[in-house]
Structure formats: structure tokens, C-alpha cells
Coordinates of C-alpha atoms in Angstrom, one line a residue:
M1 CA 42.9 -60.0 -1.2
E2 CA 44.3 -58.9 -4.6
D3 CA 44.9 -62.3 -6.1
A4 CA 43.8 -64.8 -3.5
S5 CA 40.3 -65.7 -2.5
F6 CA 40.6 -66.0 1.3
S7 CA 37.1 -66.6 2.4
F8 CA 35.6 -66.6 5.8
S9 CA 33.9 -70.0 6.3
R10 CA 30.2 -69.9 7.0
G11 CA 27.4 -72.2 6.2
E12 CA 26.2 -72.4 2.6
T13 CA 22.6 -72.2 1.6
V14 CA 21.6 -73.8 -1.7
S15 CA 18.2 -73.0 -3.0
G16 CA 15.8 -75.3 -4.9
S17 CA 16.1 -77.0 -8.2
L18 CA 16.2 -75.0 -11.4
L19 CA 13.5 -77.4 -12.7
D20 CA 11.1 -76.8 -9.9
D21 CA 7.7 -75.7 -11.2
S22 CA 8.0 -72.5 -9.1
F23 CA 11.3 -71.6 -10.7
L24 CA 10.1 -72.4 -14.3
N25 CA 7.0 -70.3 -13.7
L26 CA 9.2 -67.5 -12.4
L27 CA 11.4 -67.7 -15.6
A28 CA 8.3 -67.5 -17.8
T29 CA 6.9 -64.6 -15.8
L30 CA 10.2 -62.6 -15.9
S31 CA 10.5 -63.3 -19.6
L32 CA 7.1 -62.0 -20.4
K33 CA 7.5 -58.9 -18.1
L34 CA 10.8 -58.1 -19.7
K35 CA 9.4 -58.2 -23.2
H36 CA 6.7 -55.7 -22.1
Y37 CA 9.4 -53.6 -20.5
L38 CA 11.6 -53.6 -23.6
L39 CA 8.7 -53.0 -26.0
G40 CA 7.4 -50.1 -23.8
N41 CA 10.8 -48.5 -23.5
K42 CA 11.0 -45.8 -26.3
S43 CA 14.8 -45.6 -26.0
R44 CA 14.9 -49.3 -27.2
S45 CA 12.5 -49.0 -30.1
Q46 CA 14.6 -51.3 -32.4
K47 CA 14.1 -54.9 -31.7
R48 CA 16.9 -57.5 -32.1
G49 CA 15.9 -60.8 -33.6
N50 CA 13.6 -59.9 -36.5
S51 CA 13.5 -62.7 -39.0
L52 CA 13.9 -60.4 -42.0
E53 CA 15.9 -57.3 -42.8
F54 CA 15.5 -54.9 -45.8
G55 CA 18.0 -55.9 -48.5
G56 CA 17.4 -53.4 -51.3
Y57 CA 15.3 -53.0 -54.4
R58 CA 14.9 -54.8 -57.8
S59 CA 12.6 -54.2 -60.8
Y60 CA 9.1 -55.7 -60.6
S61 CA 8.6 -59.0 -62.4
H62 CA 5.3 -60.6 -63.4
G63 CA 3.9 -62.5 -60.4
D64 CA 5.7 -60.5 -57.7
D65 CA 3.6 -59.8 -54.6
F66 CA 2.2 -56.3 -54.8
R67 CA 2.5 -56.0 -51.0
Y68 CA 6.3 -55.5 -51.6
V69 CA 6.0 -52.9 -54.3
D70 CA 7.3 -49.5 -53.2
W71 CA 4.5 -47.2 -54.2
N72 CA 6.3 -44.1 -53.1
I73 CA 9.0 -44.7 -55.8
Y74 CA 6.3 -45.5 -58.3
G75 CA 4.6 -42.2 -57.6
R76 CA 7.8 -40.2 -58.0
L77 CA 9.5 -42.0 -60.9
G78 CA 6.8 -44.1 -62.5
Q79 CA 8.8 -47.3 -62.0
L80 CA 7.6 -50.5 -60.4
V81 CA 10.3 -51.7 -57.9
V82 CA 10.0 -54.4 -55.3
K83 CA 11.5 -54.4 -51.8
E84 CA 13.8 -57.4 -51.1
F85 CA 14.5 -58.8 -47.7
E86 CA 17.2 -60.9 -46.4
A87 CA 17.1 -63.4 -43.5
E88 CA 18.8 -61.9 -40.5
E89 CA 21.7 -63.8 -39.1
I90 CA 21.0 -65.8 -35.9
F91 CA 22.1 -63.8 -32.9
K92 CA 24.3 -65.8 -30.5
V93 CA 24.7 -65.4 -26.8
V94 CA 27.8 -67.0 -25.3
L95 CA 27.6 -67.6 -21.6
Y96 CA 30.9 -68.0 -19.7
L97 CA 30.0 -69.7 -16.4
D98 CA 32.7 -69.7 -13.8
R99 CA 32.6 -72.9 -11.7
S100 CA 36.0 -72.6 -10.0
P101 CA 36.2 -73.5 -6.2
S102 CA 35.7 -69.9 -5.0
M103 CA 32.2 -70.0 -6.7
N104 CA 31.3 -72.9 -4.4
Y105 CA 30.9 -70.5 -1.4
G106 CA 28.6 -68.1 0.3
Q107 CA 25.7 -67.7 2.6
F108 CA 23.6 -67.5 -0.6
H109 CA 26.0 -69.7 -2.7
K110 CA 27.5 -67.9 -5.7
L111 CA 27.4 -70.8 -8.1
T112 CA 23.6 -71.4 -7.5
F113 CA 22.9 -67.7 -8.0
A114 CA 25.0 -67.8 -11.2
K115 CA 23.1 -70.8 -12.5
K116 CA 19.8 -68.9 -11.9
L117 CA 21.1 -66.0 -13.9
A118 CA 22.3 -68.3 -16.6
A119 CA 18.8 -70.0 -16.7
L120 CA 17.1 -66.6 -17.1
L121 CA 19.5 -65.5 -19.9
G122 CA 19.2 -68.8 -21.6
Y123 CA 15.4 -68.7 -21.4
L124 CA 15.4 -65.3 -23.0
T125 CA 17.8 -66.3 -25.7
L126 CA 16.4 -69.7 -26.7
F127 CA 12.7 -68.7 -26.5
E128 CA 13.4 -66.1 -29.1
G129 CA 14.8 -68.7 -31.5
N130 CA 18.4 -67.6 -31.1
Q131 CA 21.5 -69.7 -30.4
L132 CA 23.2 -70.2 -27.0
L133 CA 26.7 -71.4 -26.3
L134 CA 27.6 -72.4 -22.8
I135 CA 31.2 -72.4 -21.6
S136 CA 31.8 -73.6 -18.1
S137 CA 35.4 -74.8 -18.3
P138 CA 38.4 -73.4 -20.1
E139 CA 39.3 -77.0 -21.1
E140 CA 36.0 -78.1 -22.6
K141 CA 34.4 -77.3 -25.9
P142 CA 31.3 -75.0 -25.7
L143 CA 27.9 -76.7 -25.7
S144 CA 25.5 -75.3 -28.2
F145 CA 21.7 -75.0 -27.8
S146 CA 19.4 -73.6 -30.4
G147 CA 15.8 -72.5 -30.3
A148 CA 13.0 -73.0 -27.8
K149 CA 13.0 -76.8 -28.3
S150 CA 16.4 -77.0 -26.6
L151 CA 15.4 -75.0 -23.5
L152 CA 14.6 -78.0 -21.3
E153 CA 17.8 -79.7 -22.3
F154 CA 19.8 -76.5 -21.4
L155 CA 18.1 -76.2 -18.0
S156 CA 18.6 -79.8 -17.2
Y157 CA 22.3 -79.7 -18.1
L158 CA 22.7 -76.4 -16.1
Q159 CA 21.1 -77.9 -13.0
E160 CA 23.6 -80.8 -12.9
L161 CA 26.7 -78.7 -13.3
P162 CA 28.9 -79.0 -10.2
A163 CA 31.6 -76.7 -9.0
T164 CA 35.1 -77.9 -10.2
S165 CA 38.4 -78.2 -8.5
K166 CA 40.1 -76.2 -11.2
D167 CA 40.5 -72.4 -11.6
F168 CA 38.5 -70.7 -14.4
Y169 CA 41.8 -69.2 -15.4
T170 CA 41.1 -68.1 -19.0
L171 CA 38.2 -67.7 -21.4
P172 CA 38.3 -69.7 -24.6
R173 CA 38.0 -67.7 -27.8
V174 CA 35.0 -69.1 -29.6
N175 CA 34.8 -68.9 -33.4
Q176 CA 31.6 -66.9 -34.0
G177 CA 31.6 -67.1 -37.8
H178 CA 29.7 -64.2 -39.4
G179 CA 27.0 -63.9 -36.9
R180 CA 26.7 -61.3 -34.2
S181 CA 27.2 -62.4 -30.6
L182 CA 26.8 -61.2 -27.1
G183 CA 29.3 -62.5 -24.5
I184 CA 28.3 -62.7 -20.9
L185 CA 30.6 -63.7 -18.1
L186 CA 29.2 -64.9 -14.7
S187 CA 32.1 -64.9 -12.2
D188 CA 33.4 -63.6 -8.9
L189 CA 36.5 -62.6 -10.8
Y190 CA 38.9 -64.1 -8.3
T191 CA 41.0 -65.9 -10.9
L192 CA 40.0 -63.9 -14.0
D193 CA 41.6 -60.6 -14.5
P194 CA 39.5 -58.4 -16.8
E195 CA 42.6 -56.8 -18.3
K196 CA 44.6 -59.9 -19.0
E197 CA 42.0 -62.7 -19.6
V198 CA 38.5 -61.1 -20.2
G199 CA 39.4 -58.0 -22.3
P200 CA 41.0 -59.9 -25.2
V201 CA 38.0 -62.3 -25.5
G202 CA 35.5 -59.4 -25.3
R203 CA 36.8 -58.0 -28.6
F204 CA 35.5 -61.1 -30.4
H205 CA 31.9 -60.3 -29.5
Y206 CA 29.5 -57.7 -30.7
Q207 CA 29.1 -56.7 -27.0
F208 CA 30.4 -58.2 -23.8
L209 CA 29.0 -58.0 -20.3
T210 CA 30.8 -59.0 -17.1
I211 CA 28.5 -59.9 -14.2
H212 CA 30.5 -59.7 -11.0
L213 CA 29.0 -61.8 -8.3
V214 CA 29.8 -61.0 -4.6
D215 CA 28.3 -62.8 -1.6
P216 CA 27.5 -60.5 1.4
T217 CA 29.6 -62.6 3.8
E218 CA 32.7 -61.5 1.7
W219 CA 32.2 -57.9 2.6
V220 CA 31.9 -58.0 6.4
L221 CA 33.7 -60.3 8.8
P222 CA 33.3 -60.5 12.6
T223 CA 35.0 -57.8 14.6
T224 CA 36.6 -60.0 17.3
G225 CA 37.7 -63.6 18.0
L226 CA 39.6 -66.3 16.2
V227 CA 38.8 -66.5 12.5
R228 CA 39.9 -69.3 10.2
F229 CA 40.4 -68.6 6.5
Q230 CA 40.7 -71.0 3.7
D231 CA 41.7 -70.2 0.1
L232 CA 39.2 -72.2 -1.9
E233 CA 41.4 -72.1 -4.9
T234 CA 44.7 -73.4 -3.3
Q235 CA 43.2 -74.9 -0.1
E236 CA 45.7 -72.9 2.0
K237 CA 44.5 -72.2 5.5
L238 CA 45.1 -69.3 7.9
A239 CA 43.9 -68.6 11.5
L240 CA 44.0 -65.1 12.9
D241 CA 43.1 -63.4 16.1
W242 CA 40.6 -61.0 14.5
T243 CA 40.4 -57.5 15.8
P244 CA 38.3 -54.5 14.8
K245 CA 41.4 -53.0 13.2
L246 CA 42.0 -56.1 11.1
A247 CA 38.3 -56.1 10.1
Q248 CA 38.5 -52.5 9.0
A249 CA 41.7 -53.2 7.0
Y250 CA 40.1 -56.3 5.4
Q251 CA 37.0 -54.4 4.3
K252 CA 39.1 -51.6 2.8
K253 CA 41.2 -54.0 0.8
F254 CA 38.3 -56.0 -0.4
S255 CA 36.5 -52.9 -1.5
A256 CA 39.6 -51.9 -3.4
F257 CA 39.7 -55.3 -5.1
I258 CA 36.1 -54.9 -6.2
K259 CA 36.6 -51.4 -7.5
K260 CA 39.8 -52.4 -9.4
R261 CA 37.9 -55.2 -11.2
E262 CA 35.2 -52.8 -12.2
L263 CA 37.7 -50.2 -13.5
S264 CA 39.6 -52.9 -15.4
C265 CA 36.4 -53.9 -17.2
H266 CA 35.6 -50.3 -18.1
S267 CA 39.2 -49.8 -19.3
K268 CA 38.8 -52.7 -21.8
G269 CA 35.4 -51.5 -23.1
L270 CA 33.5 -54.2 -21.3
R271 CA 30.1 -53.5 -19.7
Y272 CA 30.1 -54.3 -16.0
L273 CA 27.4 -55.2 -13.5
R274 CA 28.0 -56.2 -9.9
L275 CA 25.3 -58.3 -8.2
D276 CA 24.9 -59.3 -4.6
T277 CA 24.0 -62.9 -4.4
S278 CA 21.4 -62.1 -1.7
S279 CA 19.5 -60.1 -4.3
P280 CA 15.9 -61.4 -4.8
F281 CA 15.5 -63.2 -8.1
D282 CA 12.8 -60.9 -9.3
M283 CA 11.8 -58.3 -11.9
N284 CA 14.1 -55.7 -10.3
L285 CA 17.1 -57.9 -10.8
A286 CA 16.0 -58.6 -14.4
I287 CA 15.7 -54.9 -15.2
K288 CA 19.2 -54.4 -13.9
L289 CA 20.4 -56.7 -16.6
V290 CA 18.4 -54.8 -19.2
Q291 CA 19.8 -51.5 -18.0
T292 CA 23.3 -52.6 -18.8
G293 CA 22.5 -51.7 -22.4
V294 CA 23.3 -55.1 -24.0
F295 CA 19.7 -56.1 -24.5
H296 CA 17.5 -54.4 -27.1

């Protein structure tokens, strides 16, 4: 289980459209609730995304707005000085969406769940006027979306994205210029090793969050009977007479694989969140994203 994604074949369940009214309403509701949650959280009193930042002082000139005069300095020194402000750099969120074959699996379908997460993250990013870059293939250039006006375009594009037949074997290093950026990877980490592929890219971002997606059918397999496996990355097939002993050994090895991925992320300074694809897409899930510490 260390490097191959042998998956027990079960029926896949794909939920409704990302552009359904119910899902769009859910995005809007989660977004508003998250804003109230963030603003009400005293430990996160500083808000990211203010349009202006304090840039220093200069001497008062005739015609300057008295609202920007620092009257405390005038009271102490008798000098009229004006506060200057600089436009804050646009904050960028770079979404790395794994569409490799192993993501096209699951009772709750990993890629569909990843798209839902991407939709929520994109909604939060674009509605605040920030820039979003989407990377869903190591061989394609990132797609850029900016501001609330591009939200529907982003969701429409996201909805049509299919699984690919190629591994998501590396993460492109995106030139971020001088702006700050948050990198977020949505993946089952079968073909991406945090130490080799994800860690080096994470250093190019202000912060980096790895969201590790696991379907519940990957944890527990039947205890008896003939079980057919297929590696969704290589299409290699294997049939085994499954026994309780094999089931126990499988679960132990899969758990070790999951834990190793988590420790690898931490060793590279990457924030890590594991999500079960059966998790309800609700406020509790959204708060888990906030509690990773990458949102302010």
C-alpha cells in the first residue's frame, strides 16, 4: 500500500451539480457563517485582505484631509503630520486539484468531494476580491480567476473537470511575483510524496495546506471471500482469497501509509488536514478548514 493504490472496487456515488441552486445557496451560507465565525474569534482579530495598509507619515500640506492628521503627534510635538496608506497586495490562493485516476474512486467519490472543497475555497477567495489560481494537471498552465465577477466562470469550469488518465506526479512551481500566496493541495496523496514533491513547492508560498482525502471504503475491506483489486493508476489487477488475517494486515498497512503521509507533511513544515469523503458538507467541515490556521 506504500506506493500503489490498490483499491477495492465498489459502486461510486456522485452527488449533484456544483451549479445546483441548493449547492450555490450552501456555498453562500457557509461563506457568511465563516465570516461571522472569523470575526467573532478573538484569536484571529487581524483580518487579511484590507484594501489599505499604514505606510508611514509625511508633513502636512495645504489641502490634505484632516481625517488623516495624527493629532497625538501634534499634541506632543506641535507638528502637523499626515498618515499615509499603501494599497495592500492582492492575496493569492493557489489550488492544486489532483485529478489522477485514484481520485476517480470511492463510495462517496473523492474527486467530487475535492471539487466541492475547491468550490468553497474558491468562493471565499474570489468573493473577497482576491486572486485564485487553479492547477489540476502538472502539464497545464494554471488558470487565473480574479474577483467576485469571475466566480461563476470558476464554478462552471470546475464542474466540467473530469478525472484524467495521468498521475498527478508533481506540483508545478508557480511564479507568485511579490504577492503573498496560500497554496492548498486537494489529493489522496497516492502519487504525490509530501517529502519529494509537495515540500519543495510549499516553500514558494506564504503558507501551504495539504488536504488529504480518504474514502471510507479504503479503510475497511470485507473479512472473507474473493476480493478483486485494481490499481487505478496502472490498471494492474489482482484477485485474492480474502481472510480476516489479510484484512487485518491490510488495515494496518493502510493506516501506516496514512500516518506516514501526515508525518511527511509536518516534517516539511506543511499544514495537514485529513478529511473523510463521507463527511457532511456543512459548517463543521468548514470550521475544520479554518482551524488549520491558514485562514485569518
